[in-house]
């Protein structure tokens, strides 16, 4: 029973490079969520996706950040032209739920992104 | 031991004691609440959830209480064990157009001494 799988676990990039973070949801889950966590803080919502659709991107920065969840393959969070302030832990969660059906989100162990 | 949530984010207890972790939420439209446990280097782990049509829910060694009048949530852990040491977060969901978006509290660090 594999849980939410994220890779890589650690990612180091230099300023100006691109970072690509991957997330495979739990088996049977079609809803994916991305959150960002700074040290000693709670998680902050970024984006909610279903297959091939962005449902809510109200937490995404307006520039440089994008997310997708294609029909086949993992969800990808992409950060272009990274800056030092992008250093954080990025967590992905998934749930099986239908719209308006409260279901707990189950989290992966995150990708720690460090910008040099 | 008892935490008042955002103002006292650290709670230390002795093994075997009961722990109470508190959380104040701000959105009166929130109708679904979850407690998560996060250990160092790992993602949040689901503990227990509660919907707004309930005021109490019990799991294995854990109980969640919801007081909608004062917008307060608490997590009670019975017979706390060293393995319970972690950061505990409450999270709320407002449903409707915000479905899917969890808003997390600051977190409370629970330390259990053997």
PDB file of C-alpha atoms in Angstrom:
ATOM      1  CA  UNK A   1       0.000   0.000   0.000  1.00  0.00           C
ATOM      2  CA  UNK A   2       2.223   2.785  -1.281  1.00  0.00           C
ATOM      3  CA  UNK A   3       1.442   6.193   0.081  1.00  0.00           C
ATOM      4  CA  UNK A   4       1.967   9.506  -1.649  1.00  0.00           C
ATOM      5  CA  UNK A   5       5.378   9.401  -3.320  1.00  0.00           C
ATOM      6  CA  UNK A   6       7.423  12.520  -3.861  1.00  0.00           C
ATOM      7  CA  UNK A   7      10.756  12.868  -5.585  1.00  0.00           C
ATOM      8  CA  UNK A   8      13.370  13.948  -5.274  1.00  0.00           C
ATOM      9  CA  UNK A   9      13.510  14.111  -1.470  1.00  0.00           C
ATOM     10  CA  UNK A  10      16.190  16.789  -1.655  1.00  0.00           C
ATOM     11  CA  UNK A  11      16.879  19.173  -4.526  1.00  0.00           C
ATOM     12  CA  UNK A  12      19.621  21.765  -4.749  1.00  0.00           C
ATOM     13  CA  UNK A  13      19.494  24.454  -7.408  1.00  0.00           C
ATOM     14  CA  UNK A  14      21.416  27.635  -8.140  1.00  0.00           C
ATOM     15  CA  UNK A  15      19.618  30.923  -8.527  1.00  0.00           C
ATOM     16  CA  UNK A  16      18.074  31.229 -11.995  1.00  0.00           C
ATOM     17  CA  UNK A  17      17.735  27.483 -12.584  1.00  0.00           C
ATOM     18  CA  UNK A  18      14.513  25.528 -12.834  1.00  0.00           C
ATOM     19  CA  UNK A  19      13.188  23.133 -10.202  1.00  0.00           C
ATOM     20  CA  UNK A  20      10.783  20.285 -11.022  1.00  0.00           C
ATOM     21  CA  UNK A  21       9.114  18.460  -8.157  1.00  0.00           C
ATOM     22  CA  UNK A  22       7.151  15.268  -8.749  1.00  0.00           C
ATOM     23  CA  UNK A  23       4.261  13.696  -6.896  1.00  0.00           C
ATOM     24  CA  UNK A  24       2.519  10.380  -7.425  1.00  0.00           C
ATOM     25  CA  UNK A  25      -0.760  10.199  -5.474  1.00  0.00           C
ATOM     26  CA  UNK A  26      -1.948   7.205  -3.528  1.00  0.00           C
ATOM     27  CA  UNK A  27      -3.511   4.460  -5.615  1.00  0.00           C
ATOM     28  CA  UNK A  28      -7.110   5.307  -6.391  1.00  0.00           C
ATOM     29  CA  UNK A  29      -6.694   9.011  -5.583  1.00  0.00           C
ATOM     30  CA  UNK A  30      -7.458  11.496  -8.326  1.00  0.00           C
ATOM     31  CA  UNK A  31      -7.112  14.751  -6.366  1.00  0.00           C
ATOM     32  CA  UNK A  32      -3.690  16.267  -5.729  1.00  0.00           C
ATOM     33  CA  UNK A  33      -2.709  19.266  -3.573  1.00  0.00           C
ATOM     34  CA  UNK A  34       0.595  21.112  -3.207  1.00  0.00           C
ATOM     35  CA  UNK A  35       1.678  22.953  -0.053  1.00  0.00           C
ATOM     36  CA  UNK A  36       4.811  24.859   0.940  1.00  0.00           C
ATOM     37  CA  UNK A  37       6.325  24.856   4.420  1.00  0.00           C
ATOM     38  CA  UNK A  38       8.949  27.248   5.729  1.00  0.00           C
ATOM     39  CA  UNK A  39      10.973  26.252   8.830  1.00  0.00           C
ATOM     40  CA  UNK A  40       8.919  26.264  12.040  1.00  0.00           C
ATOM     41  CA  UNK A  41       5.763  27.251  10.223  1.00  0.00           C
ATOM     42  CA  UNK A  42       2.582  25.511   9.172  1.00  0.00           C
ATOM     43  CA  UNK A  43       1.892  24.395   5.630  1.00  0.00           C
ATOM     44  CA  UNK A  44       0.583  26.979   3.168  1.00  0.00           C
ATOM     45  CA  UNK A  45      -1.767  25.877   0.385  1.00  0.00           C
ATOM     46  CA  UNK A  46      -0.546  26.444  -3.149  1.00  0.00           C
ATOM     47  CA  UNK A  47      -2.704  24.569  -5.671  1.00  0.00           C
ATOM     48  CA  UNK A  48      -5.360  21.866  -6.033  1.00  0.00           C
ATOM     49  CA  UNK A  49      -5.530  19.737  -9.165  1.00  0.00           C
ATOM     50  CA  UNK A  50      -7.518  16.896 -10.602  1.00  0.00           C
ATOM     51  CA  UNK A  51      -6.455  14.986 -13.676  1.00  0.00           C
ATOM     52  CA  UNK A  52      -5.774  17.522 -16.447  1.00  0.00           C
ATOM     53  CA  UNK A  53      -7.516  20.317 -14.503  1.00  0.00           C
ATOM     54  CA  UNK A  54      -6.427  23.029 -12.090  1.00  0.00           C
ATOM     55  CA  UNK A  55      -9.275  23.454  -9.594  1.00  0.00           C
ATOM     56  CA  UNK A  56      -7.848  26.099  -7.252  1.00  0.00           C
ATOM     57  CA  UNK A  57      -4.542  27.903  -7.700  1.00  0.00           C
ATOM     58  CA  UNK A  58      -5.254  30.728  -5.270  1.00  0.00           C
ATOM     59  CA  UNK A  59      -2.064  30.007  -3.300  1.00  0.00           C
ATOM     60  CA  UNK A  60       0.314  29.979  -6.241  1.00  0.00           C
ATOM     61  CA  UNK A  61       2.652  32.929  -6.797  1.00  0.00           C
ATOM     62  CA  UNK A  62       1.632  34.770  -9.947  1.00  0.00           C
ATOM     63  CA  UNK A  63       4.979  34.328 -11.650  1.00  0.00           C
ATOM     64  CA  UNK A  64       7.524  31.520 -12.095  1.00  0.00           C
ATOM     65  CA  UNK A  65       5.348  28.795 -10.504  1.00  0.00           C
ATOM     66  CA  UNK A  66       3.185  26.328 -12.401  1.00  0.00           C
ATOM     67  CA  UNK A  67       1.612  22.951 -11.708  1.00  0.00           C
ATOM     68  CA  UNK A  68       0.124  20.186 -13.773  1.00  0.00           C
ATOM     69  CA  UNK A  69      -1.438  16.777 -13.272  1.00  0.00           C
ATOM     70  CA  UNK A  70      -1.498  15.065 -16.666  1.00  0.00           C
ATOM     71  CA  UNK A  71      -3.708  12.191 -17.672  1.00  0.00           C
ATOM     72  CA  UNK A  72      -0.756   9.865 -17.347  1.00  0.00           C
ATOM     73  CA  UNK A  73       2.104  10.233 -14.913  1.00  0.00           C
ATOM     74  CA  UNK A  74       2.798  12.194 -11.761  1.00  0.00           C
ATOM     75  CA  UNK A  75       1.810  15.709 -10.843  1.00  0.00           C
ATOM     76  CA  UNK A  76       4.602  18.229 -11.425  1.00  0.00           C
ATOM     77  CA  UNK A  77       5.273  21.474  -9.558  1.00  0.00           C
ATOM     78  CA  UNK A  78       7.606  23.607 -11.636  1.00  0.00           C
ATOM     79  CA  UNK A  79       9.510  26.644 -10.409  1.00  0.00           C
ATOM     80  CA  UNK A  80      11.334  28.661 -13.026  1.00  0.00           C
ATOM     81  CA  UNK A  81      14.249  31.007 -12.379  1.00  0.00           C
ATOM     82  CA  UNK A  82      14.471  30.035  -8.717  1.00  0.00           C
ATOM     83  CA  UNK A  83      15.433  32.604  -6.085  1.00  0.00           C
ATOM     84  CA  UNK A  84      16.700  32.093  -2.513  1.00  0.00           C
ATOM     85  CA  UNK A  85      13.221  32.760  -1.140  1.00  0.00           C
ATOM     86  CA  UNK A  86      11.958  29.612  -2.858  1.00  0.00           C
ATOM     87  CA  UNK A  87      13.955  27.485  -0.401  1.00  0.00           C
ATOM     88  CA  UNK A  88      11.379  25.477   1.525  1.00  0.00           C
ATOM     89  CA  UNK A  89       9.839  22.050   1.921  1.00  0.00           C
ATOM     90  CA  UNK A  90       7.186  21.330  -0.691  1.00  0.00           C
ATOM     91  CA  UNK A  91       4.559  18.768   0.215  1.00  0.00           C
ATOM     92  CA  UNK A  92       2.086  16.993  -1.974  1.00  0.00           C
ATOM     93  CA  UNK A  93      -1.138  15.443  -0.695  1.00  0.00           C
ATOM     94  CA  UNK A  94      -3.841  13.380  -2.338  1.00  0.00           C
ATOM     95  CA  UNK A  95      -7.404  12.341  -1.649  1.00  0.00           C
ATOM     96  CA  UNK A  96      -9.950  10.150  -3.389  1.00  0.00           C
ATOM     97  CA  UNK A  97     -12.853  12.476  -2.828  1.00  0.00           C
ATOM     98  CA  UNK A  98     -15.578  13.654  -5.065  1.00  0.00           C
ATOM     99  CA  UNK A  99     -16.363  17.361  -5.153  1.00  0.00           C
ATOM    100  CA  UNK A 100     -17.727  18.656  -1.840  1.00  0.00           C
ATOM    101  CA  UNK A 101     -17.054  15.380  -0.110  1.00  0.00           C
ATOM    102  CA  UNK A 102     -14.777  16.006   2.834  1.00  0.00           C
ATOM    103  CA  UNK A 103     -11.997  13.485   2.722  1.00  0.00           C
ATOM    104  CA  UNK A 104      -8.724  13.692   4.624  1.00  0.00           C
ATOM    105  CA  UNK A 105      -5.706  14.591   2.562  1.00  0.00           C
ATOM    106  CA  UNK A 106      -2.778  12.193   2.872  1.00  0.00           C
ATOM    107  CA  UNK A 107       0.689  13.672   2.549  1.00  0.00           C
ATOM    108  CA  UNK A 108       3.981  12.577   1.102  1.00  0.00           C
ATOM    109  CA  UNK A 109       7.298  13.195   2.869  1.00  0.00           C
ATOM    110  CA  UNK A 110       8.063  16.250   0.799  1.00  0.00           C
ATOM    111  CA  UNK A 111      10.861  17.670  -1.331  1.00  0.00           C
ATOM    112  CA  UNK A 112      13.367  19.900   0.449  1.00  0.00           C
ATOM    113  CA  UNK A 113      14.411  22.552  -2.022  1.00  0.00           C
ATOM    114  CA  UNK A 114      17.586  24.500  -1.343  1.00  0.00           C
ATOM    115  CA  UNK A 115      18.656  27.433  -3.485  1.00  0.00           C
ATOM    116  CA  UNK A 116      22.351  28.346  -3.515  1.00  0.00           C
TER     117      UNK A 116
ATOM    118  CA  UNK B   1      -0.488  19.524  30.458  1.00  0.00           C
ATOM    119  CA  UNK B   2      -2.356  22.039  28.283  1.00  0.00           C
ATOM    120  CA  UNK B   3      -1.341  24.265  25.429  1.00  0.00           C
ATOM    121  CA  UNK B   4      -3.072  27.455  24.412  1.00  0.00           C
ATOM    122  CA  UNK B   5      -2.090  26.940  20.838  1.00  0.00           C
ATOM    123  CA  UNK B   6      -0.666  29.881  18.966  1.00  0.00           C
ATOM    124  CA  UNK B   7       0.665  31.666  22.080  1.00  0.00           C
ATOM    125  CA  UNK B   8       2.405  28.661  23.664  1.00  0.00           C
ATOM    126  CA  UNK B   9       3.607  26.450  20.846  1.00  0.00           C
ATOM    127  CA  UNK B  10       5.543  24.011  23.066  1.00  0.00           C
ATOM    128  CA  UNK B  11       4.077  21.387  25.365  1.00  0.00           C
ATOM    129  CA  UNK B  12       6.178  19.068  27.566  1.00  0.00           C
ATOM    130  CA  UNK B  13       4.642  16.105  29.370  1.00  0.00           C
ATOM    131  CA  UNK B  14       5.741  12.985  31.187  1.00  0.00           C
ATOM    132  CA  UNK B  15       5.185   9.580  29.657  1.00  0.00           C
ATOM    133  CA  UNK B  16       1.802   8.259  30.701  1.00  0.00           C
ATOM    134  CA  UNK B  17       0.228  11.687  31.195  1.00  0.00           C
ATOM    135  CA  UNK B  18      -2.682  12.885  29.116  1.00  0.00           C
ATOM    136  CA  UNK B  19      -1.937  15.717  26.676  1.00  0.00           C
ATOM    137  CA  UNK B  20      -4.252  18.426  25.433  1.00  0.00           C
ATOM    138  CA  UNK B  21      -3.329  20.486  22.393  1.00  0.00           C
ATOM    139  CA  UNK B  22      -5.504  23.460  21.530  1.00  0.00           C
ATOM    140  CA  UNK B  23      -6.206  25.289  18.307  1.00  0.00           C
ATOM    141  CA  UNK B  24      -8.186  28.447  17.610  1.00  0.00           C
ATOM    142  CA  UNK B  25      -9.534  28.848  14.095  1.00  0.00           C
ATOM    143  CA  UNK B  26     -10.744  32.068  12.534  1.00  0.00           C
ATOM    144  CA  UNK B  27     -13.068  31.154   9.662  1.00  0.00           C
ATOM    145  CA  UNK B  28     -16.630  30.660  10.872  1.00  0.00           C
ATOM    146  CA  UNK B  29     -17.424  29.063   7.492  1.00  0.00           C
ATOM    147  CA  UNK B  30     -15.037  26.166   8.133  1.00  0.00           C
ATOM    148  CA  UNK B  31     -16.929  22.911   8.296  1.00  0.00           C
ATOM    149  CA  UNK B  32     -14.233  20.237   8.334  1.00  0.00           C
ATOM    150  CA  UNK B  33     -11.228  19.947  10.631  1.00  0.00           C
ATOM    151  CA  UNK B  34      -8.231  17.642  10.717  1.00  0.00           C
ATOM    152  CA  UNK B  35      -5.399  17.030  13.162  1.00  0.00           C
ATOM    153  CA  UNK B  36      -2.021  16.067  11.739  1.00  0.00           C
ATOM    154  CA  UNK B  37       1.189  14.887  13.387  1.00  0.00           C
ATOM    155  CA  UNK B  38       4.496  15.798  11.766  1.00  0.00           C
ATOM    156  CA  UNK B  39       7.783  14.184  12.755  1.00  0.00           C
ATOM    157  CA  UNK B  40      11.122  15.670  11.811  1.00  0.00           C
ATOM    158  CA  UNK B  41      11.910  15.219   8.125  1.00  0.00           C
ATOM    159  CA  UNK B  42       8.519  13.743   7.304  1.00  0.00           C
ATOM    160  CA  UNK B  43       5.197  14.847   5.943  1.00  0.00           C
ATOM    161  CA  UNK B  44       2.072  15.457   8.037  1.00  0.00           C
ATOM    162  CA  UNK B  45       0.423  12.234   9.157  1.00  0.00           C
ATOM    163  CA  UNK B  46      -3.373  12.127   9.479  1.00  0.00           C
ATOM    164  CA  UNK B  47      -4.554  11.540  13.056  1.00  0.00           C
ATOM    165  CA  UNK B  48      -8.265  12.269  13.224  1.00  0.00           C
ATOM    166  CA  UNK B  49     -10.887  14.476  11.592  1.00  0.00           C
ATOM    167  CA  UNK B  50     -14.231  15.943  12.584  1.00  0.00           C
ATOM    168  CA  UNK B  51     -17.075  17.585  10.711  1.00  0.00           C
ATOM    169  CA  UNK B  52     -18.884  20.657  11.943  1.00  0.00           C
ATOM    170  CA  UNK B  53     -22.087  18.720  12.677  1.00  0.00           C
ATOM    171  CA  UNK B  54     -20.240  16.935  15.486  1.00  0.00           C
ATOM    172  CA  UNK B  55     -18.666  18.214  18.701  1.00  0.00           C
ATOM    173  CA  UNK B  56     -16.639  15.162  19.657  1.00  0.00           C
ATOM    174  CA  UNK B  57     -14.972  12.258  17.939  1.00  0.00           C
ATOM    175  CA  UNK B  58     -12.797   9.514  19.373  1.00  0.00           C
ATOM    176  CA  UNK B  59     -10.075   7.391  17.883  1.00  0.00           C
ATOM    177  CA  UNK B  60      -7.438   5.133  19.312  1.00  0.00           C
ATOM    178  CA  UNK B  61      -6.009   7.069  22.314  1.00  0.00           C
ATOM    179  CA  UNK B  62      -7.080  10.362  20.710  1.00  0.00           C
ATOM    180  CA  UNK B  63     -10.173  12.518  21.046  1.00  0.00           C
ATOM    181  CA  UNK B  64     -10.992  15.668  19.117  1.00  0.00           C
ATOM    182  CA  UNK B  65     -13.378  18.243  20.555  1.00  0.00           C
ATOM    183  CA  UNK B  66     -14.950  21.010  18.488  1.00  0.00           C
ATOM    184  CA  UNK B  67     -16.564  24.120  19.956  1.00  0.00           C
ATOM    185  CA  UNK B  68     -18.028  26.112  17.087  1.00  0.00           C
ATOM    186  CA  UNK B  69     -19.349  28.843  19.382  1.00  0.00           C
ATOM    187  CA  UNK B  70     -15.849  29.986  20.269  1.00  0.00           C
ATOM    188  CA  UNK B  71     -14.152  28.526  17.178  1.00  0.00           C
ATOM    189  CA  UNK B  72     -11.932  26.208  19.185  1.00  0.00           C
ATOM    190  CA  UNK B  73     -10.579  22.750  18.473  1.00  0.00           C
ATOM    191  CA  UNK B  74      -8.628  20.488  20.784  1.00  0.00           C
ATOM    192  CA  UNK B  75      -6.779  17.200  20.524  1.00  0.00           C
ATOM    193  CA  UNK B  76      -6.549  15.002  23.569  1.00  0.00           C
ATOM    194  CA  UNK B  77      -3.970  12.217  23.653  1.00  0.00           C
ATOM    195  CA  UNK B  78      -4.395   9.630  26.380  1.00  0.00           C
ATOM    196  CA  UNK B  79      -1.419   7.945  28.041  1.00  0.00           C
ATOM    197  CA  UNK B  80       1.107   9.913  26.009  1.00  0.00           C
ATOM    198  CA  UNK B  81       4.139   7.942  24.831  1.00  0.00           C
ATOM    199  CA  UNK B  82       7.613   9.070  23.713  1.00  0.00           C
ATOM    200  CA  UNK B  83       6.622   8.127  20.162  1.00  0.00           C
ATOM    201  CA  UNK B  84       3.966  10.830  20.303  1.00  0.00           C
ATOM    202  CA  UNK B  85       6.683  13.506  20.358  1.00  0.00           C
ATOM    203  CA  UNK B  86       6.179  15.578  17.205  1.00  0.00           C
ATOM    204  CA  UNK B  87       4.658  18.817  15.943  1.00  0.00           C
ATOM    205  CA  UNK B  88       0.861  18.765  15.862  1.00  0.00           C
ATOM    206  CA  UNK B  89      -1.115  20.878  13.418  1.00  0.00           C
ATOM    207  CA  UNK B  90      -4.787  21.575  13.194  1.00  0.00           C
ATOM    208  CA  UNK B  91      -6.162  22.248   9.726  1.00  0.00           C
ATOM    209  CA  UNK B  92      -9.515  23.602   8.615  1.00  0.00           C
ATOM    210  CA  UNK B  93     -11.454  23.537   5.376  1.00  0.00           C
ATOM    211  CA  UNK B  94     -14.187  25.991   4.514  1.00  0.00           C
ATOM    212  CA  UNK B  95     -15.790  23.871   1.810  1.00  0.00           C
ATOM    213  CA  UNK B  96     -17.740  25.480  -1.010  1.00  0.00           C
ATOM    214  CA  UNK B  97     -15.412  27.194  -3.468  1.00  0.00           C
ATOM    215  CA  UNK B  98     -12.535  26.579  -1.033  1.00  0.00           C
ATOM    216  CA  UNK B  99     -12.998  22.839  -1.152  1.00  0.00           C
ATOM    217  CA  UNK B 100      -9.601  21.184  -1.219  1.00  0.00           C
ATOM    218  CA  UNK B 101      -7.789  24.080   0.421  1.00  0.00           C
ATOM    219  CA  UNK B 102      -6.657  23.270   3.943  1.00  0.00           C
ATOM    220  CA  UNK B 103      -5.601  26.149   6.169  1.00  0.00           C
ATOM    221  CA  UNK B 104      -3.057  25.034   8.761  1.00  0.00           C
ATOM    222  CA  UNK B 105      -2.447  26.436  12.209  1.00  0.00           C
ATOM    223  CA  UNK B 106       1.012  27.359  13.475  1.00  0.00           C
ATOM    224  CA  UNK B 107       1.566  24.028  15.184  1.00  0.00           C
ATOM    225  CA  UNK B 108       2.381  22.856  18.701  1.00  0.00           C
ATOM    226  CA  UNK B 109       5.563  20.994  19.575  1.00  0.00           C
ATOM    227  CA  UNK B 110       4.809  18.086  21.899  1.00  0.00           C
ATOM    228  CA  UNK B 111       7.749  16.635  23.821  1.00  0.00           C
ATOM    229  CA  UNK B 112       7.177  13.492  25.876  1.00  0.00           C
ATOM    230  CA  UNK B 113       9.763  12.700  28.550  1.00  0.00           C
ATOM    231  CA  UNK B 114      10.302   9.054  29.548  1.00  0.00           C
TER     232      UNK B 114
END
